[in-house]
Amino acid sequence: MQPNPETLASRDARVVWHPYTQMLTRPAPLPIVRGEGVYLYTDDGRRFLDGFSSWWVTIHGHAHPRLNAALAAQAQQLEHVVFAGCTHAPAVELAERLVAALPPGLSRVFYSDNGSTAVEVAMKLACQYWRNRGEPRRRRFVTLHHAYHGDTVGAMSASEDSLFTQPFAPMLFDVSRAVAPYCYRCPLGRERPTCGIACLGEAAPAEHGTLGALLAQQGGLIAGVMVEPMLQGAGGMIVWPAEFLAGVRRLCDQHGVLMIADEVLTGFGRTGRMFACEHAAVTPDIICLSKGITGGYLPLGATVVTEPVFAAFLSEDRSKTFFHGHSFTANPLACAVAVESLRMFADSQVMEKVADLEGWLMRGLAPLRALPLVGDVRVIGGVGIVELVSDRATKSAGGYLDDVGPRLTQLFQQRGLLLRPLGNVLYVMPPYVITEAETAWMIEQVHDVLSTFG
Ligand code: PLP
C-alpha cells in the first residue's frame, strides 16, 4: 500500500469547518493523535501541555486508565438505548451520585447531551413550571451582563449581546440583564471591600440596572434568574464575591422567582468546591451541569431540579408533561464514565488536588502584577486569570476583535503550551492532575511571553 503523502492538517483543511474560527485566515489546526495526563501529542511528535483542559472539560487528565476501563466495560454491555420508556443502571447510579453530591434539595435529574442543552432544558422547565402552576405571565428571564450560557438559541438569548450573538439577533428573544459583580471594573464605580455589594441592588433597589431593581420593577413577569455562580467564564473570567451569590438567592426568594445556576463550567470542582454554589451555601431551584461531568470524556448534560419544581409536572393532564428529549439523552457510555469520575472524586483526593493547584496559581501568578500590561490577577480554585490592559490607569483594553488573543495563542503554542485567551483576558485552567512543577513551568511561559509582549 502506498503511504498517504497528505498530512492530517492538509486533509482537514479541505473538508472540516472548525468552531469559533475564521476559516479564511486560521492558522493550521494542531493534528492531535494522542493524549496522556495533562499532555497532548501531535502526529509529528510535538507535545503540548493542555493549559485550558480542552475547553474546560478535562479534569482527571487525558486517557485516564480508570475512565478508559469504565468506558470499555460499558461498551461491552450496552452502548445506547432510548431513554423515553427505558432506563439503565449507569443513568440511575449517576443520578443517585449527583443528588448525593449536589447542594441539598436538588433531587431530580433530567439528562441531555451538552452544556447548551442543559441550559435550554432549564429555561424551558422554568417557563413551563409557571404555566403548569397557572401563572403563564411569568415567562421572562433575568440574566447578567457578561453572561455566557451556550450557543443554542435560548442559551444565546440569555447570554450577553456580543460579537458571538450579533449575527443571530433576529432569532433571539428578549431578556432583562442585570449588572454583574465585576470588581476590577465595578459597574457602579465602587471599591471592594467597602462597596456593600451595591451592584446587587438589594439595599437600594432603585440602583439602576441591578438585579434588585429589575426584580422590583418586573418581578411578577419573571420566570427565573439565571447566573454562572462565582465565575462568569466566556464573558471574561469574572470572579465574584460570594456575598453576591448569596444575595441572588435572597432576592429570588423575596420575589418568588426560580434561581437557575449554570454550573456547566464551574461544576465538579473547578472553583475549589464541588459546586460553585457551595461558596455561599445556596441551593438553586435548578442547576445545569455538563463539561466535567464525564471527566471531559463524552458529551453529557444534566439539569437537576428541586422536588417542588418536579412536582409542578406531575399531573394526569398531558399538557403538563415536559415534552423535551434528545436522541442521546442519558447515553450509557457517557453515564458510566461519569459514574467512574465521581468515584474518583470519592477515593482519589481530587478536591485536595484542586486546593493545591489554587495555592500554586496564587503564589505563581501574583508576581505578574508587576508587569506593565497586567491590570488584574485573580484566582479561584483551579483557574488563574490575568487581565491585560494597554493602560493601567484607564484600564483600557481591546475586546475580542483585538488580535492580542490569537497572537498570544500562537506564542504559547510555539512553547508547547495550549492556551486560548478570551481577547485581553488570559487564563489557565489545567486538568487537576497537573503537578507543581508543571504548573510552575506553565506560569513561567506566561511570565516570559508577557514580559516581552508588545
Ligand atoms: N454554560 C456555560 C457557563 C459555559 O461555559 C458553556 C460553555 O462554555 C455552556 C453553557 C455551553 O456548553 P456547551 O459548549 O457544552 O454547549
Short mmCIF file of C-alpha atoms and ligand atoms in Angstrom, two decimals:
data_model
loop_
_atom_site.label_atom_id
_atom_site.label_comp_id
_atom_site.label_asym_id
_atom_site.label_seq_id
_atom_site.Cartn_x
_atom_site.Cartn_y
_atom_site.Cartn_z
CA MET A 1 0.00 0.00 0.00
CA GLN A 2 1.29 3.48 -0.86
CA PRO A 3 1.75 5.69 2.21
CA ASN A 4 -0.65 8.63 2.18
CA PRO A 5 1.55 11.66 1.44
CA GLU A 6 -1.01 14.04 2.90
CA THR A 7 -0.89 15.30 6.47
CA LEU A 8 -3.87 15.30 8.79
CA ALA A 9 -3.82 19.11 8.72
CA SER A 10 -3.99 19.32 4.92
CA ARG A 11 -6.87 16.80 4.73
CA ASP A 12 -8.61 18.76 7.48
CA ALA A 13 -8.16 22.00 5.56
CA ARG A 14 -10.20 20.56 2.67
CA VAL A 15 -13.26 19.24 4.46
CA VAL A 16 -13.57 20.39 8.08
CA TRP A 17 -15.17 23.55 9.48
CA HIS A 18 -13.91 24.43 12.99
CA PRO A 19 -15.85 26.23 15.74
CA TYR A 20 -15.01 29.82 16.68
CA THR A 21 -12.54 30.01 13.81
CA GLN A 22 -12.36 32.41 10.87
CA MET A 23 -11.73 29.73 8.27
CA LEU A 24 -10.08 32.03 5.71
CA THR A 25 -7.27 33.28 7.95
CA ARG A 26 -6.93 30.49 10.50
CA PRO A 27 -3.58 29.02 11.40
CA ALA A 28 -3.39 25.27 10.69
CA PRO A 29 -5.05 23.30 13.50
CA LEU A 30 -2.83 21.09 15.62
CA PRO A 31 -3.10 17.47 14.43
CA ILE A 32 -3.53 15.73 17.80
CA VAL A 33 -3.16 11.96 17.81
CA ARG A 34 -2.79 11.09 21.50
CA GLY A 35 -3.39 12.41 24.99
CA GLU A 36 -1.98 11.40 28.35
CA GLY A 37 -2.41 13.24 31.64
CA VAL A 38 -2.01 16.96 31.03
CA TYR A 39 -0.32 16.44 27.66
CA LEU A 40 -1.50 16.22 24.05
CA TYR A 41 0.74 14.86 21.26
CA THR A 42 0.72 15.69 17.54
CA ASP A 43 1.27 13.33 14.63
CA ASP A 44 4.75 14.82 14.14
CA GLY A 45 5.79 14.13 17.74
CA ARG A 46 5.26 17.55 19.35
CA ARG A 47 3.97 17.68 22.93
CA PHE A 48 1.63 20.35 24.34
CA LEU A 49 0.52 20.98 27.90
CA ASP A 50 -3.27 21.35 27.79
CA GLY A 51 -3.49 24.60 29.77
CA PHE A 52 -7.24 25.07 29.41
CA SER A 53 -8.48 21.49 29.77
CA SER A 54 -9.64 21.25 26.16
CA TRP A 55 -12.28 23.97 26.58
CA TRP A 56 -12.73 23.42 30.31
CA VAL A 57 -13.82 19.77 30.22
CA THR A 58 -10.85 17.55 31.16
CA ILE A 59 -10.40 17.16 34.92
CA HIS A 60 -8.57 13.89 35.70
CA GLY A 61 -6.28 14.20 32.66
CA HIS A 62 -6.42 12.74 29.16
CA ALA A 63 -6.79 8.99 28.57
CA HIS A 64 -7.06 8.12 32.25
CA PRO A 65 -6.79 4.34 32.79
CA ARG A 66 -9.79 4.19 35.15
CA LEU A 67 -12.07 6.16 32.84
CA ASN A 68 -10.83 4.16 29.85
CA ALA A 69 -11.67 0.91 31.64
CA ALA A 70 -15.14 2.13 32.66
CA LEU A 71 -15.87 3.15 29.08
CA ALA A 72 -14.63 -0.14 27.64
CA ALA A 73 -16.63 -2.20 30.17
CA GLN A 74 -19.84 -0.30 29.45
CA ALA A 75 -19.31 -0.63 25.68
CA GLN A 76 -19.31 -4.43 26.13
CA GLN A 77 -22.70 -4.24 27.86
CA LEU A 78 -24.85 -1.55 26.29
CA GLU A 79 -23.76 1.34 24.12
CA HIS A 80 -27.08 3.13 23.88
CA VAL A 81 -30.79 2.79 24.44
CA VAL A 82 -33.71 5.18 24.15
CA PHE A 83 -34.37 6.92 27.49
CA ALA A 84 -38.09 7.54 26.96
CA GLY A 85 -39.68 4.36 28.29
CA CYS A 86 -36.40 2.57 29.15
CA THR A 87 -33.84 3.01 31.89
CA HIS A 88 -30.38 1.62 32.65
CA ALA A 89 -28.03 1.25 35.59
CA PRO A 90 -25.43 3.90 34.63
CA ALA A 91 -28.13 6.61 34.39
CA VAL A 92 -29.73 5.65 37.70
CA GLU A 93 -26.41 5.32 39.52
CA LEU A 94 -25.20 8.62 38.14
CA ALA A 95 -28.41 10.37 39.22
CA GLU A 96 -28.08 8.90 42.72
CA ARG A 97 -24.48 10.05 42.98
CA LEU A 98 -25.25 13.52 41.61
CA VAL A 99 -28.12 14.05 44.05
CA ALA A 100 -25.83 12.97 46.91
CA ALA A 101 -23.05 15.35 45.82
CA LEU A 102 -25.16 18.40 44.91
CA PRO A 103 -26.29 21.12 47.35
CA PRO A 104 -29.12 19.67 49.47
CA GLY A 105 -32.61 19.86 47.97
CA LEU A 106 -31.69 19.22 44.33
CA SER A 107 -33.30 15.85 43.80
CA ARG A 108 -34.45 15.16 40.20
CA VAL A 109 -32.07 14.68 37.31
CA PHE A 110 -33.08 15.40 33.71
CA TYR A 111 -30.42 14.32 31.22
CA SER A 112 -29.48 15.91 27.90
CA ASP A 113 -26.23 15.91 25.98
CA ASN A 114 -24.17 19.10 26.38
CA GLY A 115 -23.96 22.38 28.25
CA SER A 116 -26.18 24.39 25.92
CA THR A 117 -28.92 21.77 26.05
CA ALA A 118 -28.68 21.61 29.86
CA VAL A 119 -29.34 25.38 29.79
CA GLU A 120 -32.17 25.14 27.23
CA VAL A 121 -33.80 22.47 29.40
CA ALA A 122 -33.51 24.71 32.47
CA MET A 123 -35.15 27.66 30.69
CA LYS A 124 -37.94 25.55 29.19
CA LEU A 125 -38.57 23.88 32.55
CA ALA A 126 -38.76 27.27 34.30
CA CYS A 127 -41.16 28.62 31.69
CA GLN A 128 -43.45 25.60 31.80
CA TYR A 129 -43.25 25.40 35.61
CA TRP A 130 -45.11 28.72 35.88
CA ARG A 131 -47.58 27.77 33.14
CA ASN A 132 -48.33 24.47 34.89
CA ARG A 133 -48.89 26.40 38.12
CA GLY A 134 -51.37 28.77 36.44
CA GLU A 135 -49.04 31.79 36.22
CA PRO A 136 -48.21 31.94 32.49
CA ARG A 137 -47.35 35.67 32.70
CA ARG A 138 -44.10 34.67 34.35
CA ARG A 139 -42.05 33.81 31.30
CA ARG A 140 -39.26 36.37 31.22
CA PHE A 141 -35.70 35.70 32.34
CA VAL A 142 -33.16 37.86 34.10
CA THR A 143 -29.54 37.12 33.30
CA LEU A 144 -26.34 39.07 33.94
CA HIS A 145 -24.13 41.26 31.85
CA HIS A 146 -21.03 39.34 30.66
CA ALA A 147 -23.02 36.10 30.82
CA TYR A 148 -22.29 33.18 28.51
CA HIS A 149 -24.71 30.26 28.60
CA GLY A 150 -24.09 28.46 25.31
CA ASP A 151 -24.69 28.60 21.57
CA THR A 152 -28.25 27.37 21.07
CA VAL A 153 -31.00 29.97 20.65
CA GLY A 154 -32.27 30.11 24.23
CA ALA A 155 -28.76 30.00 25.66
CA MET A 156 -27.63 32.76 23.27
CA SER A 157 -30.64 34.89 24.21
CA ALA A 158 -29.64 34.57 27.85
CA SER A 159 -26.02 35.44 27.10
CA GLU A 160 -24.58 38.94 26.84
CA ASP A 161 -25.03 40.64 23.47
CA SER A 162 -21.66 40.17 21.82
CA LEU A 163 -19.77 39.54 18.63
CA PHE A 164 -20.79 35.90 19.07
CA THR A 165 -24.54 36.57 19.17
CA GLN A 166 -24.92 39.60 16.88
CA PRO A 167 -25.45 37.66 13.61
CA PHE A 168 -28.38 35.86 15.23
CA ALA A 169 -30.05 38.89 16.84
CA PRO A 170 -33.27 38.46 14.79
CA MET A 171 -33.68 34.92 16.17
CA LEU A 172 -33.14 35.77 19.85
CA PHE A 173 -35.76 36.58 22.50
CA ASP A 174 -35.58 39.46 24.91
CA VAL A 175 -34.25 39.02 28.44
CA SER A 176 -33.58 41.53 31.23
CA ARG A 177 -29.91 42.00 32.04
CA ALA A 178 -28.64 42.94 35.46
CA VAL A 179 -25.17 44.22 36.27
CA ALA A 180 -22.56 41.66 37.27
CA PRO A 181 -20.11 41.92 40.18
CA TYR A 182 -17.08 42.63 38.01
CA CYS A 183 -14.98 44.10 40.81
CA TYR A 184 -11.98 45.10 38.69
CA ARG A 185 -14.33 47.18 36.50
CA CYS A 186 -17.09 47.87 39.01
CA PRO A 187 -20.24 48.86 37.10
CA LEU A 188 -21.10 51.31 39.92
CA GLY A 189 -17.57 52.67 40.30
CA ARG A 190 -17.23 51.32 43.86
CA GLU A 191 -14.33 49.53 45.53
CA ARG A 192 -14.18 46.26 47.44
CA PRO A 193 -14.45 45.63 50.33
CA THR A 194 -16.37 48.81 51.24
CA CYS A 195 -18.94 48.56 48.43
CA GLY A 196 -21.52 46.60 50.43
CA ILE A 197 -22.17 44.63 47.18
CA ALA A 198 -24.17 47.62 45.94
CA CYS A 199 -24.23 46.03 42.46
CA LEU A 200 -26.85 43.60 43.78
CA GLY A 201 -29.28 46.46 44.43
CA GLU A 202 -30.66 44.66 47.45
CA ALA A 203 -30.49 47.52 49.95
CA ALA A 204 -31.19 50.19 47.32
CA PRO A 205 -33.38 48.59 44.66
CA ALA A 206 -33.56 51.90 42.84
CA GLU A 207 -29.89 51.44 41.86
CA HIS A 208 -30.13 51.38 38.10
CA GLY A 209 -29.72 48.07 36.27
CA THR A 210 -29.18 45.96 39.38
CA LEU A 211 -30.84 42.63 39.99
CA GLY A 212 -32.72 44.16 42.92
CA ALA A 213 -34.03 46.99 40.72
CA LEU A 214 -35.08 44.70 37.88
CA LEU A 215 -36.92 42.31 40.18
CA ALA A 216 -38.64 45.21 41.95
CA GLN A 217 -39.86 46.50 38.57
CA GLN A 218 -40.65 43.25 36.75
CA GLY A 219 -40.87 40.59 39.47
CA GLY A 220 -44.38 39.41 38.52
CA LEU A 221 -43.29 38.71 34.94
CA ILE A 222 -40.07 36.86 35.75
CA ALA A 223 -39.82 33.07 35.47
CA GLY A 224 -36.23 32.79 36.63
CA VAL A 225 -32.90 34.44 37.26
CA MET A 226 -30.03 32.56 35.62
CA VAL A 227 -26.41 33.07 36.70
CA GLU A 228 -22.99 31.45 36.36
CA PRO A 229 -22.16 31.29 40.08
CA MET A 230 -18.79 32.64 41.28
CA LEU A 231 -17.07 32.56 37.88
CA GLN A 232 -18.51 34.05 34.72
CA GLY A 233 -16.49 32.20 32.11
CA ALA A 234 -16.53 33.12 28.45
CA GLY A 235 -17.70 36.67 29.24
CA GLY A 236 -14.30 37.47 30.77
CA MET A 237 -13.44 35.05 33.61
CA ILE A 238 -15.03 37.31 36.21
CA VAL A 239 -14.66 36.06 39.78
CA TRP A 240 -17.43 37.07 42.20
CA PRO A 241 -17.52 37.88 45.85
CA ALA A 242 -19.53 35.02 47.42
CA GLU A 243 -21.82 37.64 49.00
CA PHE A 244 -23.25 38.42 45.57
CA LEU A 245 -24.23 34.79 45.07
CA ALA A 246 -25.89 34.65 48.49
CA GLY A 247 -27.78 37.83 47.58
CA VAL A 248 -29.06 36.36 44.29
CA ARG A 249 -30.67 33.53 46.28
CA ARG A 250 -32.21 36.01 48.77
CA LEU A 251 -33.62 38.23 46.01
CA CYS A 252 -35.09 35.24 44.14
CA ASP A 253 -36.80 34.16 47.37
CA GLN A 254 -38.09 37.66 48.08
CA HIS A 255 -39.64 37.94 44.64
CA GLY A 256 -40.73 34.31 44.37
CA VAL A 257 -38.77 33.57 41.19
CA LEU A 258 -36.71 30.50 40.33
CA MET A 259 -32.95 30.67 40.69
CA ILE A 260 -31.09 28.82 37.93
CA ALA A 261 -27.38 28.12 38.45
CA ASP A 262 -25.50 27.42 35.24
CA GLU A 263 -22.62 25.32 36.61
CA VAL A 264 -21.65 23.91 33.23
CA LEU A 265 -18.17 25.40 33.71
CA THR A 266 -17.96 25.65 37.49
CA GLY A 267 -19.31 22.22 38.43
CA PHE A 268 -17.15 19.28 39.52
CA GLY A 269 -14.50 21.12 41.46
CA ARG A 270 -13.30 23.80 39.08
CA THR A 271 -13.73 26.68 41.57
CA GLY A 272 -12.33 24.76 44.54
CA ARG A 273 -15.69 23.46 45.73
CA MET A 274 -17.52 20.53 44.18
CA PHE A 275 -20.15 23.04 43.00
CA ALA A 276 -19.68 26.80 43.00
CA CYS A 277 -22.99 27.33 44.82
CA GLU A 278 -21.25 25.88 47.89
CA HIS A 279 -19.16 29.07 48.19
CA ALA A 280 -22.29 30.77 49.53
CA ALA A 281 -24.06 27.63 50.79
CA VAL A 282 -27.02 28.19 48.46
CA THR A 283 -29.27 25.68 46.73
CA PRO A 284 -30.63 26.93 43.42
CA ASP A 285 -34.02 25.68 42.21
CA ILE A 286 -32.42 24.42 39.02
CA ILE A 287 -28.76 23.62 38.27
CA CYS A 288 -27.19 22.97 34.84
CA LEU A 289 -24.25 20.56 34.56
CA SER A 290 -22.05 19.33 31.72
CA LYS A 291 -18.36 19.59 30.70
CA GLY A 292 -16.55 17.99 33.71
CA ILE A 293 -19.47 15.68 34.47
CA THR A 294 -17.81 12.89 32.46
CA GLY A 295 -14.31 13.94 33.45
CA GLY A 296 -14.26 15.53 29.99
CA TYR A 297 -14.64 12.24 28.12
CA LEU A 298 -18.02 12.34 26.43
CA PRO A 299 -20.84 14.82 25.85
CA LEU A 300 -23.48 14.72 28.58
CA GLY A 301 -25.77 17.31 30.14
CA ALA A 302 -27.82 17.19 33.30
CA THR A 303 -30.38 19.66 34.59
CA VAL A 304 -31.22 18.94 38.20
CA VAL A 305 -34.22 20.45 39.98
CA THR A 306 -35.74 20.55 43.45
CA GLU A 307 -38.78 18.46 44.34
CA PRO A 308 -41.24 21.44 44.18
CA VAL A 309 -40.15 22.16 40.60
CA PHE A 310 -40.55 18.49 39.65
CA ALA A 311 -43.95 18.34 41.38
CA ALA A 312 -45.36 21.01 39.04
CA PHE A 313 -45.04 18.50 36.19
CA LEU A 314 -46.81 15.62 37.95
CA SER A 315 -50.33 15.57 36.58
CA GLU A 316 -52.94 13.47 34.80
CA ASP A 317 -53.16 16.38 32.37
CA ARG A 318 -50.87 15.58 29.41
CA SER A 319 -50.34 19.24 28.62
CA LYS A 320 -48.30 19.48 31.83
CA THR A 321 -45.75 16.94 30.59
CA PHE A 322 -42.24 18.21 29.86
CA PHE A 323 -42.03 17.44 26.16
CA HIS A 324 -38.30 17.58 25.63
CA GLY A 325 -35.82 14.86 24.80
CA HIS A 326 -32.71 14.26 22.73
CA SER A 327 -31.80 11.07 20.90
CA PHE A 328 -28.74 10.63 23.08
CA THR A 329 -30.41 11.52 26.39
CA ALA A 330 -28.56 9.70 29.22
CA ASN A 331 -26.23 7.83 26.85
CA PRO A 332 -25.00 4.80 28.85
CA LEU A 333 -21.34 5.20 27.81
CA ALA A 334 -21.30 8.81 28.98
CA CYS A 335 -23.15 7.96 32.21
CA ALA A 336 -20.79 5.06 33.01
CA VAL A 337 -17.72 7.27 32.61
CA ALA A 338 -19.40 9.98 34.71
CA VAL A 339 -20.06 7.45 37.50
CA GLU A 340 -16.39 6.43 37.47
CA SER A 341 -15.34 10.08 37.52
CA LEU A 342 -17.46 10.65 40.64
CA ARG A 343 -15.93 7.54 42.24
CA MET A 344 -12.54 9.14 41.65
CA PHE A 345 -13.70 12.28 43.48
CA ALA A 346 -14.55 9.99 46.39
CA ASP A 347 -11.33 7.94 46.50
CA SER A 348 -8.55 9.89 44.76
CA GLN A 349 -8.26 13.19 46.70
CA VAL A 350 -9.45 15.15 43.67
CA MET A 351 -10.59 18.21 45.63
CA GLU A 352 -7.27 18.23 47.51
CA LYS A 353 -5.52 18.41 44.13
CA VAL A 354 -7.63 21.46 43.19
CA ALA A 355 -6.76 23.10 46.54
CA ASP A 356 -3.04 22.53 45.88
CA LEU A 357 -3.41 23.92 42.37
CA GLU A 358 -5.17 27.02 43.72
CA GLY A 359 -2.23 27.67 46.05
CA TRP A 360 0.34 27.21 43.27
CA LEU A 361 -1.60 29.55 40.99
CA MET A 362 -1.98 32.22 43.68
CA ARG A 363 1.70 32.21 44.54
CA GLY A 364 2.90 31.80 40.96
CA LEU A 365 0.71 34.41 39.29
CA ALA A 366 0.98 37.16 41.94
CA PRO A 367 4.36 38.48 40.66
CA LEU A 368 2.78 39.10 37.24
CA ARG A 369 1.01 42.11 38.76
CA ALA A 370 4.31 43.96 38.40
CA LEU A 371 4.22 43.73 34.58
CA PRO A 372 3.00 46.95 32.93
CA LEU A 373 0.38 45.26 30.77
CA VAL A 374 -1.20 43.32 33.63
CA GLY A 375 -4.29 45.06 35.02
CA ASP A 376 -5.62 42.37 37.31
CA VAL A 377 -4.74 38.88 38.53
CA ARG A 378 -7.47 36.70 40.03
CA VAL A 379 -7.56 33.06 41.07
CA ILE A 380 -10.45 30.80 42.03
CA GLY A 381 -9.91 27.09 42.54
CA GLY A 382 -8.10 25.67 39.53
CA VAL A 383 -8.49 28.79 37.41
CA GLY A 384 -5.87 31.54 37.20
CA ILE A 385 -6.73 34.72 35.32
CA VAL A 386 -4.57 37.59 34.09
CA GLU A 387 -6.46 40.54 32.63
CA LEU A 388 -4.31 42.55 30.25
CA VAL A 389 -4.67 46.29 29.70
CA SER A 390 -2.95 48.76 27.43
CA ASP A 391 -3.17 51.47 30.11
CA ARG A 392 -3.31 50.58 33.79
CA ALA A 393 -4.69 53.98 34.81
CA THR A 394 -7.70 53.88 32.49
CA LYS A 395 -7.86 50.05 32.32
CA SER A 396 -8.42 50.34 28.59
CA ALA A 397 -8.06 47.18 26.51
CA GLY A 398 -9.18 45.75 23.20
CA GLY A 399 -12.16 43.46 23.02
CA TYR A 400 -12.33 40.02 21.40
CA LEU A 401 -11.69 41.59 17.99
CA ASP A 402 -8.34 42.85 19.14
CA ASP A 403 -5.74 40.40 17.90
CA VAL A 404 -3.99 40.04 21.27
CA GLY A 405 -5.75 36.71 21.91
CA PRO A 406 -4.70 34.91 18.71
CA ARG A 407 -1.19 36.37 18.92
CA LEU A 408 -0.75 35.07 22.45
CA THR A 409 -2.20 31.70 21.46
CA GLN A 410 0.49 31.38 18.78
CA LEU A 411 3.31 32.45 21.11
CA PHE A 412 2.28 29.90 23.73
CA GLN A 413 1.90 27.20 21.12
CA GLN A 414 5.48 27.78 20.00
CA ARG A 415 6.47 26.99 23.60
CA GLY A 416 4.38 23.82 23.83
CA LEU A 417 1.54 25.32 25.87
CA LEU A 418 -2.10 25.26 24.73
CA LEU A 419 -4.00 28.35 25.88
CA ARG A 420 -6.84 30.27 24.29
CA PRO A 421 -7.20 33.75 25.79
CA LEU A 422 -10.59 35.47 25.68
CA GLY A 423 -9.41 38.68 23.99
CA ASN A 424 -7.39 40.55 26.63
CA VAL A 425 -8.27 38.02 29.34
CA LEU A 426 -5.60 35.35 29.59
CA TYR A 427 -6.36 32.40 31.82
CA VAL A 428 -5.04 28.98 32.73
CA MET A 429 -7.40 26.15 33.70
CA PRO A 430 -5.42 22.91 33.51
CA PRO A 431 -6.63 19.38 34.33
CA TYR A 432 -6.50 18.87 38.10
CA VAL A 433 -3.75 16.23 37.79
CA ILE A 434 -1.17 18.85 36.85
CA THR A 435 1.88 18.71 39.15
CA GLU A 436 3.52 21.60 40.99
CA ALA A 437 6.49 21.50 38.60
CA GLU A 438 4.21 21.52 35.53
CA THR A 439 2.23 24.43 36.99
CA ALA A 440 5.47 26.34 37.62
CA TRP A 441 6.58 25.68 34.03
CA MET A 442 3.22 26.87 32.68
CA ILE A 443 3.37 30.08 34.72
CA GLU A 444 6.98 30.65 33.63
CA GLN A 445 5.82 30.54 29.98
CA VAL A 446 3.08 33.06 30.76
CA HIS A 447 5.56 35.31 32.55
CA ASP A 448 8.14 35.12 29.75
CA VAL A 449 5.65 35.76 26.96
CA LEU A 450 4.01 38.70 28.78
CA SER A 451 7.39 40.22 29.71
CA THR A 452 8.31 40.66 26.07
CA PHE A 453 4.83 41.15 24.58
CA GLY A 454 4.04 44.37 22.79
N1 PLP B 1 -22.80 27.41 30.12
C1 PLP B 1 -21.57 27.81 30.47
C2 PLP B 1 -21.37 28.54 31.76
C3 PLP B 1 -20.48 27.54 29.64
O1 PLP B 1 -19.26 27.96 29.98
C4 PLP B 1 -20.72 26.82 28.44
C5 PLP B 1 -19.60 26.53 27.52
O2 PLP B 1 -18.53 27.03 27.61
C6 PLP B 1 -22.02 26.42 28.13
C7 PLP B 1 -23.03 26.72 29.00
C8 PLP B 1 -22.30 25.65 26.86
O3 PLP B 1 -21.78 24.38 26.94
P1 PLP B 1 -21.55 23.51 25.58
O4 PLP B 1 -20.36 24.14 24.93
O5 PLP B 1 -21.29 22.13 26.07
O6 PLP B 1 -22.79 23.62 24.77
#
